[in-house]
Amino acid sequence: ADYFWDLFEKTTLPQLPALRKSVNYNDAHEHNLLVSGSPEKPEINGVIDFGDALYCETINELAIASAYAGMYLPDPLNAIADVVRGYHSQFTIEEKELSVLYSLISARLMLTVANAAWNKYHEPENEYLQVSEKPAWDLLKKWKKIHPEFAHYRFREVCGFKPCNKEKYFQQWLSNNHQKLIPVIESSGHKVMSLDLSVGSLVLGNNSHFNDISKFCRCIDRILEDQDASMAIGGYGERRPFYTTDAYQMERNDGASWRTVHLGVDLWARAGTDIFASLPGIVFSIQDNTGDCNYGPTIILQHEPEPGLIFYALYGHLSADSLDNVRPGQRVSAGEKIAEIGRPPINGNWPPHLHFQIILDMLGMSGDYPGVAYPDEANTWLSICPSSYSFFGIPVPGQNNDAHFLRDQRNRLLGKNLSISYENPLHIVRGYQQHLYDWQGRRYLDTVNNVAHVGHEHPEVVKVAQQQMGVLNTNTRYLHKEIILFAEELLETLPDPLSAVFFVNSGSEANELALRMVEAYTGKKEMIALESGYHGNTNRCIEVSSYKFDGKGGKGAPEITEVVPMPDRYRGLHRSEDSGARYAEYVAQAINNFKNKGRQPGGFICESILSCGGQIVLPAGYLSN
């Protein structure tokens, strides 16, 4: 409370006279809302309790609502940012109002706990008067861990302003002076390649290439060797897959999240490569940030190239000796050697490279600073830490990963036979084991795909597929031993009398061929199929797919198809132990239905596990009956 009171007195009170004033409701919280009766799409249609209405600073209205919106959540700042965004969309907030919002939120929380203490003494029997005390204290503790300026930058971002108000000044200076900068690493005489280490990077390849430091080092060396390069640069704003394991998972308001957005520029070169100060400055801090995937030895310089413009340059993954040659407060000259690239494990256990990051606001930190950010906070962090490519003198092209752009291009270029899932489609760029990863590195447990039978991108499967494709990839009209070996291995898993394999390219082709074989053998096209079954996108497959002909745009079962109930023991017609036999009776009824119409069924088709029907395992005895 002392911390927030000092902040309020020193930074907020002096600004209040310049702020807009109005009559405020001043009590927006969940206990005062009237909500429509629809649980599916509830809407706030009124408020109660106008006892706190007051003529005061307009921004207080938002501060009070925000204080309650941040309660009970692991990430109060982003919850409050959503409220600020919505408020601004209806009533424009001024920049000077945003600068005091963090402090006003804490002021409201202090009033809440103070009133609760007073009421606890004077009206101990009234439990409602204590309802907000604990969540308010909990939020105050979380709020104190958030730097006021970072909250300010987040609020500016969601209102459409440039998040860090220092960035414009820095970019103007950089535009006028970038040609005068001395490169942080001397690259003349070296071939420098642009290195893509994003989540979907094809040169980075399989997760097994970077899950182990020795393999990661070999991976980087191989990439450089393939391009005949001795250095590589990249990484600013890149969404990377290195922090997407359980060890780096954080539970936030919308579930699990990972810090995947890289805030600096990486230059990959041999250990021992000299590193220079790009312009005059002083050593702000030195620190060995130990541990895997950390910075290792780190130097932060402070620069003031002109009065009023102060920024910082972080040098990470250095050699241990680098910290012996500098001390905090030491002045350095432009072009002066300050460090060397380190080697693993001292450098944070990374392949040798320099992490270089420009920082416009240290946010009260020293020695260490975030080098990666959560995707939903990326724009704020990238404003605080603008691109530092100019300090290397090496231009690097950007990439367009905008999901809206990709969706528009997909709609324009691709046919309607390829559907897309979800109201907000996922931009998936990587798979590994049981997970899929979107372009921002968010990990999804894959319970949908029916292709990756041994997990996504199994290293052994990838290896043999790449080996074979590097030698021969053609059709089956020639003799080759692999197709024979595959057929033999497959048949060993099947019971007699199954003794021949029909190889095709897809499930649709497999079922189409099976239906043609039924017709060739029996002379009948008539089939019995399961409710909600889906067997492929050919005409014959659709004729036996209830999921298609009974779904949106379908025309119902054709004359040649009889549909029987799905044998679902959980939600279906029969749920007893003998449900397999009871569901099988419907197949007998379907046969009779055909006979009554003067037809004979050629066959019966169903999935071994019902997929579109809901991942349903057939009950015991169903197929045999």
mmCIF file of C-alpha atoms in Angstrom, residues 42-406:
data_model
loop_
_atom_site.group_PDB
_atom_site.id
_atom_site.type_symbol
_atom_site.label_atom_id
_atom_site.label_comp_id
_atom_site.label_asym_id
_atom_site.label_seq_id
_atom_site.Cartn_x
_atom_site.Cartn_y
_atom_site.Cartn_z
ATOM 1 C CA PRO A 42 -25.429 -13.106 -22.186
ATOM 2 C CA GLU A 43 -25.551 -9.346 -22.583
ATOM 3 C CA ILE A 44 -25.254 -6.598 -19.983
ATOM 4 C CA ASN A 45 -28.490 -4.657 -20.217
ATOM 5 C CA GLY A 46 -28.320 -2.497 -17.107
ATOM 6 C CA VAL A 47 -26.599 -1.577 -13.851
ATOM 7 C CA ILE A 48 -27.789 -0.977 -10.292
ATOM 8 C CA ASP A 49 -26.540 0.984 -7.261
ATOM 9 C CA PHE A 50 -25.881 4.616 -8.093
ATOM 10 C CA GLY A 51 -24.744 5.518 -4.591
ATOM 11 C CA ASP A 52 -21.167 6.109 -5.735
ATOM 12 C CA ALA A 53 -22.061 8.443 -8.620
ATOM 13 C CA LEU A 54 -19.788 11.476 -8.497
ATOM 14 C CA TYR A 55 -18.461 14.381 -10.527
ATOM 15 C CA CYS A 56 -14.750 13.596 -10.895
ATOM 16 C CA GLU A 57 -12.065 12.683 -13.418
ATOM 17 C CA THR A 58 -13.678 10.760 -16.289
ATOM 18 C CA ILE A 59 -10.876 8.188 -16.397
ATOM 19 C CA ASN A 60 -11.852 7.058 -12.880
ATOM 20 C CA GLU A 61 -14.871 5.313 -14.391
ATOM 21 C CA LEU A 62 -12.579 3.037 -16.370
ATOM 22 C CA ALA A 63 -10.122 2.629 -13.483
ATOM 23 C CA ILE A 64 -12.837 1.358 -11.143
ATOM 24 C CA ALA A 65 -14.256 -1.113 -13.673
ATOM 25 C CA SER A 66 -10.728 -2.272 -14.497
ATOM 26 C CA ALA A 67 -9.893 -2.909 -10.845
ATOM 27 C CA TYR A 68 -12.713 -5.431 -10.628
ATOM 28 C CA ALA A 69 -12.058 -6.899 -14.090
ATOM 29 C CA GLY A 70 -8.527 -7.844 -13.057
ATOM 30 C CA MET A 71 -9.575 -9.863 -10.005
ATOM 31 C CA TYR A 72 -9.425 -13.677 -9.831
ATOM 32 C CA LEU A 73 -7.236 -13.962 -12.957
ATOM 33 C CA PRO A 74 -3.611 -15.084 -13.390
ATOM 34 C CA ASP A 75 -2.875 -12.244 -15.827
ATOM 35 C CA PRO A 76 -4.758 -9.142 -14.655
ATOM 36 C CA LEU A 77 -2.985 -6.719 -16.986
ATOM 37 C CA ASN A 78 -4.219 -8.347 -20.179
ATOM 38 C CA ALA A 79 -7.717 -8.750 -18.761
ATOM 39 C CA ILE A 80 -7.762 -5.039 -17.969
ATOM 40 C CA ALA A 81 -6.279 -4.256 -21.387
ATOM 41 C CA ASP A 82 -9.345 -5.913 -22.948
ATOM 42 C CA VAL A 83 -11.604 -3.631 -20.902
ATOM 43 C CA VAL A 84 -9.563 -0.582 -21.903
ATOM 44 C CA ARG A 85 -9.773 -1.585 -25.570
ATOM 45 C CA GLY A 86 -13.549 -1.969 -25.388
ATOM 46 C CA TYR A 87 -14.014 1.300 -23.487
ATOM 47 C CA HIS A 88 -11.861 3.196 -25.993
ATOM 48 C CA SER A 89 -13.904 1.774 -28.885
ATOM 49 C CA GLN A 90 -16.993 3.463 -27.415
ATOM 50 C CA PHE A 91 -15.479 6.571 -25.817
ATOM 51 C CA THR A 92 -12.074 7.880 -26.876
ATOM 52 C CA ILE A 93 -9.481 7.944 -24.100
ATOM 53 C CA GLU A 94 -6.877 10.703 -24.188
ATOM 54 C CA GLU A 95 -3.174 9.857 -23.963
ATOM 55 C CA LYS A 96 -2.671 11.826 -20.759
ATOM 56 C CA GLU A 97 -5.493 9.837 -19.147
ATOM 57 C CA LEU A 98 -3.786 6.561 -20.002
ATOM 58 C CA SER A 99 -0.621 7.725 -18.229
ATOM 59 C CA VAL A 100 -2.409 7.699 -14.831
ATOM 60 C CA LEU A 101 -4.653 4.662 -15.319
ATOM 61 C CA TYR A 102 -2.291 2.162 -13.658
ATOM 62 C CA SER A 103 -2.080 4.319 -10.527
ATOM 63 C CA LEU A 104 -5.824 5.006 -10.413
ATOM 64 C CA ILE A 105 -6.554 1.274 -10.584
ATOM 65 C CA SER A 106 -4.304 0.700 -7.579
ATOM 66 C CA ALA A 107 -5.976 3.632 -5.794
ATOM 67 C CA ARG A 108 -9.371 2.013 -6.229
ATOM 68 C CA LEU A 109 -8.022 -1.279 -4.886
ATOM 69 C CA MET A 110 -6.601 0.510 -1.827
ATOM 70 C CA LEU A 111 -10.001 2.102 -1.216
ATOM 71 C CA THR A 112 -11.586 -1.341 -1.495
ATOM 72 C CA VAL A 113 -9.361 -2.940 1.152
ATOM 73 C CA ALA A 114 -9.560 0.127 3.413
ATOM 74 C CA ASN A 115 -13.364 0.132 3.270
ATOM 75 C CA ALA A 116 -13.415 -3.613 3.896
ATOM 76 C CA ALA A 117 -11.303 -3.149 7.029
ATOM 77 C CA TRP A 118 -13.581 -0.345 8.280
ATOM 78 C CA ASN A 119 -16.720 -2.396 7.550
ATOM 79 C CA LYS A 120 -15.258 -5.494 9.194
ATOM 80 C CA TYR A 121 -14.952 -3.491 12.411
ATOM 81 C CA HIS A 122 -18.279 -1.627 12.255
ATOM 82 C CA GLU A 123 -20.522 -4.209 10.503
ATOM 83 C CA PRO A 124 -18.896 -7.612 11.057
ATOM 84 C CA GLU A 125 -22.163 -9.452 10.415
ATOM 85 C CA ASN A 126 -22.496 -8.065 6.843
ATOM 86 C CA GLU A 127 -20.481 -10.548 4.776
ATOM 87 C CA TYR A 128 -21.255 -8.802 1.485
ATOM 88 C CA LEU A 129 -19.151 -5.829 2.568
ATOM 89 C CA GLN A 130 -16.103 -8.145 2.675
ATOM 90 C CA VAL A 131 -16.692 -9.854 -0.668
ATOM 91 C CA SER A 132 -13.956 -7.932 -2.514
ATOM 92 C CA GLU A 133 -11.330 -7.723 0.232
ATOM 93 C CA LYS A 134 -9.321 -10.868 -0.540
ATOM 94 C CA PRO A 135 -9.389 -10.567 -4.358
ATOM 95 C CA ALA A 136 -8.426 -6.889 -4.019
ATOM 96 C CA TRP A 137 -5.385 -7.738 -1.888
ATOM 97 C CA ASP A 138 -4.471 -10.538 -4.293
ATOM 98 C CA LEU A 139 -4.672 -8.153 -7.225
ATOM 99 C CA LEU A 140 -2.625 -5.478 -5.445
ATOM 100 C CA LYS A 141 0.182 -8.010 -4.973
ATOM 101 C CA LYS A 142 0.055 -8.980 -8.662
ATOM 102 C CA TRP A 143 -0.255 -5.334 -9.724
ATOM 103 C CA LYS A 144 2.920 -4.384 -7.856
ATOM 104 C CA LYS A 145 4.874 -6.928 -9.933
ATOM 105 C CA ILE A 146 3.867 -5.074 -13.118
ATOM 106 C CA HIS A 147 5.977 -2.018 -13.865
ATOM 107 C CA PRO A 148 3.746 1.090 -14.171
ATOM 108 C CA GLU A 149 5.307 2.074 -17.481
ATOM 109 C CA PHE A 150 4.796 -1.371 -19.000
ATOM 110 C CA ALA A 151 1.106 -1.206 -18.067
ATOM 111 C CA HIS A 152 1.022 2.287 -19.580
ATOM 112 C CA TYR A 153 2.540 0.974 -22.820
ATOM 113 C CA ARG A 154 0.015 -1.886 -22.973
ATOM 114 C CA PHE A 155 -2.870 0.544 -22.488
ATOM 115 C CA ARG A 156 -1.498 2.775 -25.241
ATOM 116 C CA GLU A 157 -1.216 -0.184 -27.598
ATOM 117 C CA VAL A 158 -4.809 -1.388 -27.174
ATOM 118 C CA CYS A 159 -6.026 2.178 -27.761
ATOM 119 C CA GLY A 160 -4.175 2.405 -31.066
ATOM 120 C CA PHE A 161 -1.298 4.632 -29.956
ATOM 121 C CA LYS A 162 2.359 3.718 -30.444
ATOM 122 C CA PRO A 163 2.954 1.650 -27.284
ATOM 123 C CA CYS A 164 6.282 3.119 -26.154
ATOM 124 C CA ASN A 165 6.140 6.888 -26.546
ATOM 125 C CA LYS A 166 9.954 6.962 -26.731
ATOM 126 C CA GLU A 167 10.045 4.901 -29.919
ATOM 127 C CA LYS A 168 9.208 7.744 -32.310
ATOM 128 C CA TYR A 169 12.127 9.838 -31.056
ATOM 129 C CA PHE A 170 14.489 6.847 -31.309
ATOM 130 C CA GLN A 171 13.394 5.968 -34.850
ATOM 131 C CA GLN A 172 13.884 9.572 -35.992
ATOM 132 C CA TRP A 173 17.423 9.568 -34.590
ATOM 133 C CA LEU A 174 18.176 6.159 -36.127
ATOM 134 C CA SER A 175 16.903 7.240 -39.534
ATOM 135 C CA ASN A 176 19.276 10.213 -39.493
ATOM 136 C CA ASN A 177 22.297 8.402 -38.046
ATOM 137 C CA HIS A 178 22.219 4.704 -39.031
ATOM 138 C CA GLN A 179 25.014 5.154 -41.572
ATOM 139 C CA LYS A 180 27.304 6.499 -38.835
ATOM 140 C CA LEU A 181 26.952 3.413 -36.628
ATOM 141 C CA ILE A 182 29.912 1.089 -36.251
ATOM 142 C CA PRO A 183 28.819 -2.547 -36.783
ATOM 143 C CA VAL A 184 28.511 -4.532 -33.568
ATOM 144 C CA ILE A 185 30.322 -7.407 -35.326
ATOM 145 C CA GLU A 186 32.655 -6.931 -38.279
ATOM 146 C CA SER A 187 31.157 -8.899 -41.156
ATOM 147 C CA SER A 188 33.166 -7.613 -44.117
ATOM 148 C CA GLY A 189 34.944 -10.496 -45.784
ATOM 149 C CA HIS A 190 32.275 -12.923 -44.571
ATOM 150 C CA LYS A 191 29.279 -14.302 -46.410
ATOM 151 C CA VAL A 192 26.349 -13.534 -44.117
ATOM 152 C CA MET A 193 23.105 -15.415 -44.701
ATOM 153 C CA SER A 194 19.634 -14.618 -43.429
ATOM 154 C CA LEU A 195 18.651 -17.354 -40.972
ATOM 155 C CA ASP A 196 15.019 -18.292 -40.399
ATOM 156 C CA LEU A 197 14.506 -19.950 -36.998
ATOM 157 C CA SER A 198 10.757 -19.349 -36.847
ATOM 158 C CA VAL A 199 8.296 -22.003 -35.701
ATOM 159 C CA GLY A 200 7.665 -23.099 -39.283
ATOM 160 C CA SER A 201 11.269 -22.860 -40.499
ATOM 161 C CA LEU A 202 12.110 -25.522 -43.066
ATOM 162 C CA VAL A 203 15.863 -25.048 -42.628
ATOM 163 C CA LEU A 204 15.526 -25.590 -38.878
ATOM 164 C CA GLY A 205 13.561 -28.743 -39.557
ATOM 165 C CA ASN A 206 12.453 -31.356 -37.053
ATOM 166 C CA ASN A 207 12.254 -30.631 -33.317
ATOM 167 C CA SER A 208 14.898 -33.279 -32.749
ATOM 168 C CA HIS A 209 17.385 -30.909 -34.410
ATOM 169 C CA PHE A 210 17.228 -28.411 -31.541
ATOM 170 C CA ASN A 211 16.028 -30.349 -28.480
ATOM 171 C CA ASP A 212 19.647 -31.255 -27.690
ATOM 172 C CA ILE A 213 22.490 -28.693 -27.675
ATOM 173 C CA SER A 214 24.975 -30.851 -29.590
ATOM 174 C CA LYS A 215 22.384 -31.527 -32.308
ATOM 175 C CA PHE A 216 21.418 -27.840 -32.366
ATOM 176 C CA CYS A 217 25.065 -26.845 -32.884
ATOM 177 C CA ARG A 218 25.349 -29.345 -35.746
ATOM 178 C CA CYS A 219 22.092 -28.023 -37.209
ATOM 179 C CA ILE A 220 23.373 -24.425 -37.292
ATOM 180 C CA ASP A 221 26.737 -25.543 -38.702
ATOM 181 C CA ARG A 222 24.964 -27.562 -41.401
ATOM 182 C CA ILE A 223 22.750 -24.622 -42.386
ATOM 183 C CA LEU A 224 25.768 -22.328 -42.703
ATOM 184 C CA GLU A 225 27.749 -24.946 -44.621
ATOM 185 C CA ASP A 226 24.885 -25.592 -47.048
ATOM 186 C CA GLN A 227 24.836 -21.871 -47.888
ATOM 187 C CA ASP A 228 28.643 -21.585 -47.916
ATOM 188 C CA ALA A 229 28.272 -18.889 -45.230
ATOM 189 C CA SER A 230 30.394 -18.139 -42.170
ATOM 190 C CA MET A 231 27.828 -15.961 -40.395
ATOM 191 C CA ALA A 232 24.041 -15.804 -40.181
ATOM 192 C CA ILE A 233 21.705 -13.091 -38.960
ATOM 193 C CA GLY A 234 18.014 -12.899 -38.121
ATOM 194 C CA GLY A 235 15.461 -13.279 -35.419
ATOM 195 C CA TYR A 236 13.901 -9.895 -34.709
ATOM 196 C CA GLY A 237 10.187 -10.336 -34.046
ATOM 197 C CA GLU A 238 10.521 -13.997 -34.997
ATOM 198 C CA ARG A 239 8.193 -16.511 -33.342
ATOM 199 C CA ARG A 240 10.468 -19.349 -32.284
ATOM 200 C CA PRO A 241 9.844 -22.950 -31.166
ATOM 201 C CA PHE A 242 12.593 -23.169 -28.541
ATOM 202 C CA TYR A 243 10.427 -22.278 -25.546
ATOM 203 C CA THR A 244 7.331 -24.381 -26.264
ATOM 204 C CA THR A 245 7.963 -27.306 -23.915
ATOM 205 C CA ASP A 246 6.197 -27.916 -20.607
ATOM 206 C CA ALA A 247 9.124 -26.318 -18.743
ATOM 207 C CA TYR A 248 8.269 -22.902 -20.218
ATOM 208 C CA GLN A 249 4.475 -23.176 -20.067
ATOM 209 C CA MET A 250 2.565 -20.481 -18.182
ATOM 210 C CA GLU A 251 -1.143 -20.628 -17.399
ATOM 211 C CA ARG A 252 -2.723 -17.314 -18.327
ATOM 212 C CA ASN A 253 -6.273 -16.055 -18.797
ATOM 213 C CA ASP A 254 -6.867 -18.024 -22.009
ATOM 214 C CA GLY A 255 -5.015 -21.169 -20.988
ATOM 215 C CA ALA A 256 -1.442 -22.235 -21.594
ATOM 216 C CA SER A 257 0.909 -19.725 -23.171
ATOM 217 C CA TRP A 258 4.581 -19.550 -24.086
ATOM 218 C CA ARG A 259 6.995 -16.647 -24.610
ATOM 219 C CA THR A 260 7.983 -17.228 -28.221
ATOM 220 C CA VAL A 261 8.452 -13.766 -29.804
ATOM 221 C CA HIS A 262 12.167 -12.940 -30.098
ATOM 222 C CA LEU A 263 12.947 -9.318 -29.209
ATOM 223 C CA GLY A 264 16.541 -9.053 -30.366
ATOM 224 C CA VAL A 265 18.698 -9.769 -33.393
ATOM 225 C CA ASP A 266 20.933 -12.847 -33.387
ATOM 226 C CA LEU A 267 24.204 -13.033 -35.262
ATOM 227 C CA TRP A 268 25.507 -16.601 -35.484
ATOM 228 C CA ALA A 269 29.282 -16.897 -35.756
ATOM 229 C CA ARG A 270 32.149 -18.901 -34.283
ATOM 230 C CA ALA A 271 32.906 -18.647 -30.574
ATOM 231 C CA GLY A 272 35.521 -15.997 -29.832
ATOM 232 C CA THR A 273 34.297 -13.561 -32.497
ATOM 233 C CA ASP A 274 34.967 -9.969 -31.381
ATOM 234 C CA ILE A 275 32.037 -7.734 -30.396
ATOM 235 C CA PHE A 276 32.204 -3.922 -30.487
ATOM 236 C CA ALA A 277 30.345 -0.938 -29.074
ATOM 237 C CA SER A 278 28.416 0.650 -31.915
ATOM 238 C CA LEU A 279 28.576 4.162 -30.438
ATOM 239 C CA PRO A 280 29.883 5.833 -27.271
ATOM 240 C CA GLY A 281 28.247 4.888 -23.987
ATOM 241 C CA ILE A 282 28.712 3.619 -20.457
ATOM 242 C CA VAL A 283 28.430 0.128 -19.012
ATOM 243 C CA PHE A 284 24.995 0.044 -17.376
ATOM 244 C CA SER A 285 25.278 -3.481 -15.937
ATOM 245 C CA ILE A 286 27.089 -6.804 -16.201
ATOM 246 C CA GLN A 287 25.689 -10.147 -15.061
ATOM 247 C CA ASP A 288 26.078 -13.860 -15.668
ATOM 248 C CA ASN A 289 22.519 -15.089 -16.292
ATOM 249 C CA THR A 290 23.153 -18.780 -15.770
ATOM 250 C CA GLY A 291 20.960 -21.691 -16.809
ATOM 251 C CA ASP A 292 19.868 -23.383 -20.021
ATOM 252 C CA CYS A 293 18.232 -21.097 -22.590
ATOM 253 C CA ASN A 294 19.295 -18.026 -20.599
ATOM 254 C CA TYR A 295 21.677 -15.258 -21.712
ATOM 255 C CA GLY A 296 24.755 -16.503 -19.900
ATOM 256 C CA PRO A 297 27.300 -13.643 -19.531
ATOM 257 C CA THR A 298 25.493 -10.402 -20.370
ATOM 258 C CA ILE A 299 26.556 -6.770 -20.802
ATOM 259 C CA ILE A 300 24.112 -3.861 -21.069
ATOM 260 C CA LEU A 301 25.399 -0.505 -22.346
ATOM 261 C CA GLN A 302 23.629 2.830 -21.905
ATOM 262 C CA HIS A 303 23.769 5.323 -24.778
ATOM 263 C CA GLU A 304 22.781 8.990 -24.941
ATOM 264 C CA PRO A 305 23.652 10.052 -28.493
ATOM 265 C CA GLU A 306 21.870 13.373 -28.056
ATOM 266 C CA PRO A 307 20.304 15.196 -25.107
ATOM 267 C CA GLY A 308 17.015 13.622 -24.043
ATOM 268 C CA LEU A 309 17.468 10.359 -25.951
ATOM 269 C CA ILE A 310 18.637 7.495 -23.736
ATOM 270 C CA PHE A 311 18.500 3.877 -24.794
ATOM 271 C CA TYR A 312 20.242 0.639 -23.895
ATOM 272 C CA ALA A 313 21.974 -2.146 -25.826
ATOM 273 C CA LEU A 314 21.979 -5.691 -24.442
ATOM 274 C CA TYR A 315 24.721 -8.113 -25.471
ATOM 275 C CA GLY A 316 23.941 -11.721 -24.524
ATOM 276 C CA HIS A 317 25.532 -15.196 -24.852
ATOM 277 C CA LEU A 318 29.049 -13.852 -24.304
ATOM 278 C CA SER A 319 32.210 -15.586 -23.169
ATOM 279 C CA ALA A 320 32.946 -15.740 -19.447
ATOM 280 C CA ASP A 321 36.064 -13.591 -19.959
ATOM 281 C CA SER A 322 33.921 -10.803 -21.396
ATOM 282 C CA LEU A 323 32.684 -9.846 -17.927
ATOM 283 C CA ASP A 324 36.244 -9.563 -16.602
ATOM 284 C CA ASN A 325 37.111 -6.678 -18.899
ATOM 285 C CA VAL A 326 34.296 -4.236 -18.065
ATOM 286 C CA ARG A 327 32.680 -2.788 -14.954
ATOM 287 C CA PRO A 328 29.452 -0.831 -14.344
ATOM 288 C CA GLY A 329 29.914 2.878 -14.976
ATOM 289 C CA GLN A 330 32.876 2.353 -17.297
ATOM 290 C CA ARG A 331 32.893 4.535 -20.402
ATOM 291 C CA VAL A 332 33.299 2.858 -23.788
ATOM 292 C CA SER A 333 34.107 4.403 -27.136
ATOM 293 C CA ALA A 334 32.488 3.767 -30.501
ATOM 294 C CA GLY A 335 34.239 0.811 -32.102
ATOM 295 C CA GLU A 336 35.817 -0.364 -28.851
ATOM 296 C CA LYS A 337 35.919 -4.120 -28.347
ATOM 297 C CA ILE A 338 33.782 -4.984 -25.315
ATOM 298 C CA ALA A 339 33.223 -8.748 -25.518
ATOM 299 C CA GLU A 340 33.474 -12.009 -27.454
ATOM 300 C CA ILE A 341 30.872 -14.560 -28.515
ATOM 301 C CA GLY A 342 30.723 -17.395 -25.983
ATOM 302 C CA ARG A 343 30.425 -21.137 -26.380
ATOM 303 C CA PRO A 344 28.060 -23.627 -24.713
ATOM 304 C CA PRO A 345 27.316 -24.307 -21.924
ATOM 305 C CA ILE A 346 28.723 -21.017 -20.510
ATOM 306 C CA ASN A 347 26.714 -18.877 -22.954
ATOM 307 C CA GLY A 348 23.345 -20.161 -21.745
ATOM 308 C CA ASN A 349 23.890 -23.463 -23.549
ATOM 309 C CA TRP A 350 23.232 -22.182 -27.074
ATOM 310 C CA PRO A 351 25.112 -22.629 -30.332
ATOM 311 C CA PRO A 352 27.611 -19.729 -30.479
ATOM 312 C CA HIS A 353 25.946 -16.443 -31.378
ATOM 313 C CA LEU A 354 25.364 -12.898 -30.153
ATOM 314 C CA HIS A 355 21.921 -11.814 -28.964
ATOM 315 C CA PHE A 356 21.791 -8.030 -29.474
ATOM 316 C CA GLN A 357 18.764 -6.085 -28.288
ATOM 317 C CA ILE A 358 17.947 -2.374 -28.199
ATOM 318 C CA ILE A 359 15.897 -1.349 -25.140
ATOM 319 C CA LEU A 360 14.174 2.035 -24.776
ATOM 320 C CA ASP A 361 12.997 1.512 -21.184
ATOM 321 C CA MET A 362 14.704 -0.807 -18.681
ATOM 322 C CA LEU A 363 11.467 -0.950 -16.634
ATOM 323 C CA GLY A 364 13.442 -0.922 -13.404
ATOM 324 C CA MET A 365 15.578 -3.937 -14.368
ATOM 325 C CA SER A 366 19.344 -4.347 -14.378
ATOM 326 C CA GLY A 367 21.627 -7.166 -15.471
ATOM 327 C CA ASP A 368 18.841 -9.104 -17.166
ATOM 328 C CA TYR A 369 15.917 -8.259 -19.440
ATOM 329 C CA PRO A 370 13.258 -10.268 -21.296
ATOM 330 C CA GLY A 371 14.531 -11.452 -24.664
ATOM 331 C CA VAL A 372 11.290 -13.136 -25.688
ATOM 332 C CA ALA A 373 7.666 -12.106 -25.208
ATOM 333 C CA TYR A 374 4.184 -13.581 -25.173
ATOM 334 C CA PRO A 375 2.531 -13.248 -28.604
ATOM 335 C CA ASP A 376 -0.408 -11.214 -27.267
ATOM 336 C CA GLU A 377 2.055 -8.687 -25.783
ATOM 337 C CA ALA A 378 4.417 -8.706 -28.759
ATOM 338 C CA ASN A 379 3.489 -5.301 -30.181
ATOM 339 C CA THR A 380 4.175 -3.632 -26.848
ATOM 340 C CA TRP A 381 7.519 -5.347 -26.335
ATOM 341 C CA LEU A 382 8.615 -4.753 -29.945
ATOM 342 C CA SER A 383 7.911 -1.056 -29.425
ATOM 343 C CA ILE A 384 10.020 -0.985 -26.245
ATOM 344 C CA CYS A 385 12.694 -3.055 -28.042
ATOM 345 C CA PRO A 386 12.766 -1.814 -31.664
ATOM 346 C CA SER A 387 14.679 -3.538 -34.439
ATOM 347 C CA SER A 388 18.454 -3.459 -34.100
ATOM 348 C CA TYR A 389 19.398 -4.659 -37.599
ATOM 349 C CA SER A 390 20.831 -1.207 -38.373
ATOM 350 C CA PHE A 391 23.547 -1.796 -35.772
ATOM 351 C CA PHE A 392 24.924 -4.609 -37.953
ATOM 352 C CA GLY A 393 24.660 -2.841 -41.310
ATOM 353 C CA ILE A 394 22.996 -5.945 -42.764
ATOM 354 C CA PRO A 395 19.420 -5.614 -44.124
ATOM 355 C CA VAL A 396 17.185 -8.610 -43.491
ATOM 356 C CA PRO A 397 13.836 -9.093 -45.285
ATOM 357 C CA GLY A 398 10.675 -9.576 -43.279
ATOM 358 C CA GLN A 399 7.933 -12.159 -43.663
ATOM 359 C CA ASN A 400 4.171 -11.864 -43.958
ATOM 360 C CA ASN A 401 2.617 -14.175 -41.381
ATOM 361 C CA ASP A 402 -0.676 -12.327 -41.121
ATOM 362 C CA ALA A 403 -3.438 -14.905 -40.711
ATOM 363 C CA HIS A 404 -6.054 -12.596 -42.275
ATOM 364 C CA PHE A 405 -3.857 -12.219 -45.367
ATOM 365 C CA LEU A 406 -3.403 -15.986 -45.628
#
